Coordinates of C-alpha atoms in Angstrom, one line a residue:
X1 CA -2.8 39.3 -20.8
X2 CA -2.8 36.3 -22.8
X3 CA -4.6 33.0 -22.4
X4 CA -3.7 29.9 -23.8
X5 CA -4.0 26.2 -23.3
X6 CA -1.7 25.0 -20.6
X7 CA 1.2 22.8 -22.7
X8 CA 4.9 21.6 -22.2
X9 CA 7.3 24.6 -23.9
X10 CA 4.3 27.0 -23.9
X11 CA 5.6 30.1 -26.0
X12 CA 5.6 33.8 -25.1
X13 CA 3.5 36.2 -27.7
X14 CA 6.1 36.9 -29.2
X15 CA 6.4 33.6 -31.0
X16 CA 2.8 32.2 -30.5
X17 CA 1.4 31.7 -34.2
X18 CA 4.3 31.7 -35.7
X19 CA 4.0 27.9 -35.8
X20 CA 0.5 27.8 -35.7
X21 CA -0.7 29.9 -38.3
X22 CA -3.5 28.3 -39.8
X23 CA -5.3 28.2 -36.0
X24 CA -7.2 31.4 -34.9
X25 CA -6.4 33.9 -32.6
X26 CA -8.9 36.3 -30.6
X27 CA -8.9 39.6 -29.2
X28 CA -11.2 40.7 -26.2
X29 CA -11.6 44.0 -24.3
X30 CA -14.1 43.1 -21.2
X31 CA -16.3 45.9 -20.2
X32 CA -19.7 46.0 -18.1
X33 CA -22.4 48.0 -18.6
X34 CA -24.4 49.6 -21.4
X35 CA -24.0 48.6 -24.7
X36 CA -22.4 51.7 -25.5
X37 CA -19.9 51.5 -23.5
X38 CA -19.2 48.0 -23.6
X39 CA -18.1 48.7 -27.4
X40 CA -16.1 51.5 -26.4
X41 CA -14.1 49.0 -24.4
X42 CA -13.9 46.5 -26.3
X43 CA -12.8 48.8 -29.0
X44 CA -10.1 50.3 -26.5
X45 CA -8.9 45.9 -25.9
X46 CA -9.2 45.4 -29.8
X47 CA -6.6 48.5 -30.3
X48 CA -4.4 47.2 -27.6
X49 CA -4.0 43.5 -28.4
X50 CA -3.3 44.4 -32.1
X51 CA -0.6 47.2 -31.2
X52 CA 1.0 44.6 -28.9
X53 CA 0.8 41.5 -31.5
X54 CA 2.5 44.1 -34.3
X55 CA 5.0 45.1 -32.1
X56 CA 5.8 41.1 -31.5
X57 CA 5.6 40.3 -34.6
X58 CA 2.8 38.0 -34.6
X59 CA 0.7 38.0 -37.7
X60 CA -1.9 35.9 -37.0
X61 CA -4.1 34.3 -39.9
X62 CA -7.5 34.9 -38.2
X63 CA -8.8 36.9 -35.1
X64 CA -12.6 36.8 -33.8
X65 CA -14.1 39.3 -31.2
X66 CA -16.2 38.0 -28.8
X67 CA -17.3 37.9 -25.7
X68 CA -15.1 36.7 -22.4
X69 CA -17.4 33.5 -21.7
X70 CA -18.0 33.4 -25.2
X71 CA -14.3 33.5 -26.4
X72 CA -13.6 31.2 -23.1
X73 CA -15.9 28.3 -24.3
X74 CA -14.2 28.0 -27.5
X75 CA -10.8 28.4 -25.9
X76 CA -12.2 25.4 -23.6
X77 CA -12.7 23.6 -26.8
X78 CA -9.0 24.5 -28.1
X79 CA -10.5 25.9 -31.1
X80 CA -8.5 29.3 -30.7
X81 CA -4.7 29.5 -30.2
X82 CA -5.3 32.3 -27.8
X83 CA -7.6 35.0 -26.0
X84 CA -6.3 38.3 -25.5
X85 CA -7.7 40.0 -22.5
X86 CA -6.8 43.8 -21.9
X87 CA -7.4 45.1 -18.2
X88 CA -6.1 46.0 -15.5
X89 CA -5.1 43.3 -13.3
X90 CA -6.2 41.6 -11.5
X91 CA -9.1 41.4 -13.8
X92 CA -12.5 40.0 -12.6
X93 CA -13.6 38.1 -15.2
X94 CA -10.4 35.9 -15.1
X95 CA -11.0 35.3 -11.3
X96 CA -14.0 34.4 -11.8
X97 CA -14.5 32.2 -14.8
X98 CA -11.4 30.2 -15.5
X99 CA -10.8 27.2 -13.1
X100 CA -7.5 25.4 -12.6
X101 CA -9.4 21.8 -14.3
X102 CA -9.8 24.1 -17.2
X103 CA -6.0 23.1 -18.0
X104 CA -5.1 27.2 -19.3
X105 CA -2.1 29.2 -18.6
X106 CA -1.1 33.0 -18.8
X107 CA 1.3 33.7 -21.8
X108 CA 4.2 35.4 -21.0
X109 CA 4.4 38.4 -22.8
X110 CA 8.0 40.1 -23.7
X111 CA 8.2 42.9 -26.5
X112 CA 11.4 43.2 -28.6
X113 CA 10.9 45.5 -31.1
X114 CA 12.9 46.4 -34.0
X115 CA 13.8 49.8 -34.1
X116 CA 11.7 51.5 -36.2
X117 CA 9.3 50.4 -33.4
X118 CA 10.5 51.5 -30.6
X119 CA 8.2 55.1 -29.9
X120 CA 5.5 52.9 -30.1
X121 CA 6.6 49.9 -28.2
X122 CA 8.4 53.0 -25.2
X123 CA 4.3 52.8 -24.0
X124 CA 4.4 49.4 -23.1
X125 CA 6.3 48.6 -19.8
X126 CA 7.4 45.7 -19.1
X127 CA 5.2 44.3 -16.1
X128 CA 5.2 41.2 -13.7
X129 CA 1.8 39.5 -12.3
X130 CA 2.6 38.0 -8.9
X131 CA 2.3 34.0 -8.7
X132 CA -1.7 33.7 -7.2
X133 CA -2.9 36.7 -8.4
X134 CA -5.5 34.2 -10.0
X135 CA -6.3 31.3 -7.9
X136 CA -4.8 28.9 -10.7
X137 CA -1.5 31.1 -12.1
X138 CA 0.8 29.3 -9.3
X139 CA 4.1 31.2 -10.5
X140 CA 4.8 35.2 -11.7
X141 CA 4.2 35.8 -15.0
X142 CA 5.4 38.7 -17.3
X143 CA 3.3 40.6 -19.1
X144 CA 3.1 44.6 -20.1
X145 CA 1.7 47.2 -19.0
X146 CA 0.6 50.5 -20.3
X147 CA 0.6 54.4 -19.5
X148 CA -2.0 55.2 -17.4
X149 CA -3.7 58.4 -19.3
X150 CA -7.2 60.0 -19.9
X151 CA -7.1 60.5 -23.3
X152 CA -9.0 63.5 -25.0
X153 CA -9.9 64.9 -28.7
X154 CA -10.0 68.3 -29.0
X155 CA -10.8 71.0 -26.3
X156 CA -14.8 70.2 -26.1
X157 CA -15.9 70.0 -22.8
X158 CA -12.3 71.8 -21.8
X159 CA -13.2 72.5 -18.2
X160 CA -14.5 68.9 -17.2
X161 CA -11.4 67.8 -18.4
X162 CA -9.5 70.1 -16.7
X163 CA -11.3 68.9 -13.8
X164 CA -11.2 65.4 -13.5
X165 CA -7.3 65.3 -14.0
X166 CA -7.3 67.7 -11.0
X167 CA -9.7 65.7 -8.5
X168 CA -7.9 63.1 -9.8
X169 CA -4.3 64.0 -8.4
X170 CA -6.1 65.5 -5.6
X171 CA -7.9 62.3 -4.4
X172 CA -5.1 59.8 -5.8
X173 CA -5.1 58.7 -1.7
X174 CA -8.8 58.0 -2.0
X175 CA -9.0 56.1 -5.2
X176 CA -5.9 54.1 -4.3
X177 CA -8.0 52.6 -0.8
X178 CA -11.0 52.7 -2.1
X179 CA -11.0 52.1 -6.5
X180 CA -9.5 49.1 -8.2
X181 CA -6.3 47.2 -7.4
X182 CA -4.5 49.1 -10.4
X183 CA -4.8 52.1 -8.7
X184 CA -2.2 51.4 -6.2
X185 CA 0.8 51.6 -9.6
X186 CA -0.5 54.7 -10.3
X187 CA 1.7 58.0 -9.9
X188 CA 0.3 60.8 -10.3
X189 CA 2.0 64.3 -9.7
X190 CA 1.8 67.9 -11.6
X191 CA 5.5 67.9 -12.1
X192 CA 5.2 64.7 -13.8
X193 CA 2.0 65.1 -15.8
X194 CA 3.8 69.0 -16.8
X195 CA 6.4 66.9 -18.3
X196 CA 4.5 64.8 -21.1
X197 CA 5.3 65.7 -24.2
X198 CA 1.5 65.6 -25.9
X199 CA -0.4 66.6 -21.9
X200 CA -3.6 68.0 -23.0
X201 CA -4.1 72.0 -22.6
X202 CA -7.1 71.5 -21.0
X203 CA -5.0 69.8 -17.8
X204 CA -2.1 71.8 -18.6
X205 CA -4.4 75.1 -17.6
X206 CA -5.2 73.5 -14.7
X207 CA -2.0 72.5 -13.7
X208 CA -0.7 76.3 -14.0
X209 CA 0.5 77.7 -11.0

């Protein structure tokens, strides 16, 4: 997702910069919890805005990583042109922290790649957010969205893997009541998951009939 300032004619990513170049631009994945981990994710939302502003074309002349409230207040003071914000929606930090007075708006996002980026831009679905999913975003806006995956490195810890893709088309019921919003756009089936083209071998064995 992409937040601007709320203006008349406010552009979709795929053109913001492109008249604003000499403003900055900044990236942030929101995580809680240890540090750790919070770098993990906001490694993971670093990765994710990029991919998306390359596959836009946007190039833009500077981009800071910071904090949500950090990146927010300066946002606030229309010092950046932009924060990127990767999560799954809705996300809580922009329910909780950005008010209608604060005069921001969603971007839309829409991806037209040129062809020599199209496998790349094929995992990035076009996506709608319904009109209130914030309490200030009064109309839908379009955004993307990306394959839901666990993503592995090797076969090292083979048989947890294996595991938690099972329990997690097993319980896919469960988490849908119970886990995040985002749960409920999530399909999970072993005919699907058999199909990927790159499905780890550690689910694939697990998968097996």
């Amino acid at each position: 997702m992409t937040l601007a300032r709320e203006t008349d004619g406010l552009p979709s990513v795929g053109v913001l910069g492109a008249d604003r170049r000499g403003r900055q631009q900044e990236r942030e994945g929101h995580g809680r919890g240890d540090a750790e981990e919070r770098a993990e994710t906001r490694a993971r939302g670093e990765r994710s805005a990029m991919v998306v502003l390359y596959i836009a074309g946007v190039h833009p002349a500077d981009v800071l990583t910071l904090d949500f409230s950090d990146a927010l207040a300066v946002l606030r003071r229309d010092q950046l042109d932009a924060l990127f914000l990767v999560g799954g929606a809705p996300v809580p930090a922009l329910a909780a922290e950005v008010m209608a007075s604060d005069g921001l708006a969603l971007v839309p996002v829409r991806l037209q790649p040129v062809s020599d980026d199209a496998p790349l831009a094929a995992y990035y679905l076009p996506a709608s957010l319904a009109a209130r999913t914030y309490p200030w975003q009064p109309e839908p806006v379009g955004t993307v969205a990306v394959w839901s995956g666990i993503v592995t490195s090797g076969t090292e810890g083979c048989e947890a893997i294996g595991a938690l893709a099972r329990m997690s088309i097993d319980h896919l019921g469960w988490l849908r009541a119970n886990g995040h919003p985002k749960w409920q756009s999530v399909a999970l089936d072993d005919a699907r998951l058999s199909a990927l083209p790159r499905l780890s071998s550690c689910v694939a064995r697990r998968l097996a009939p």
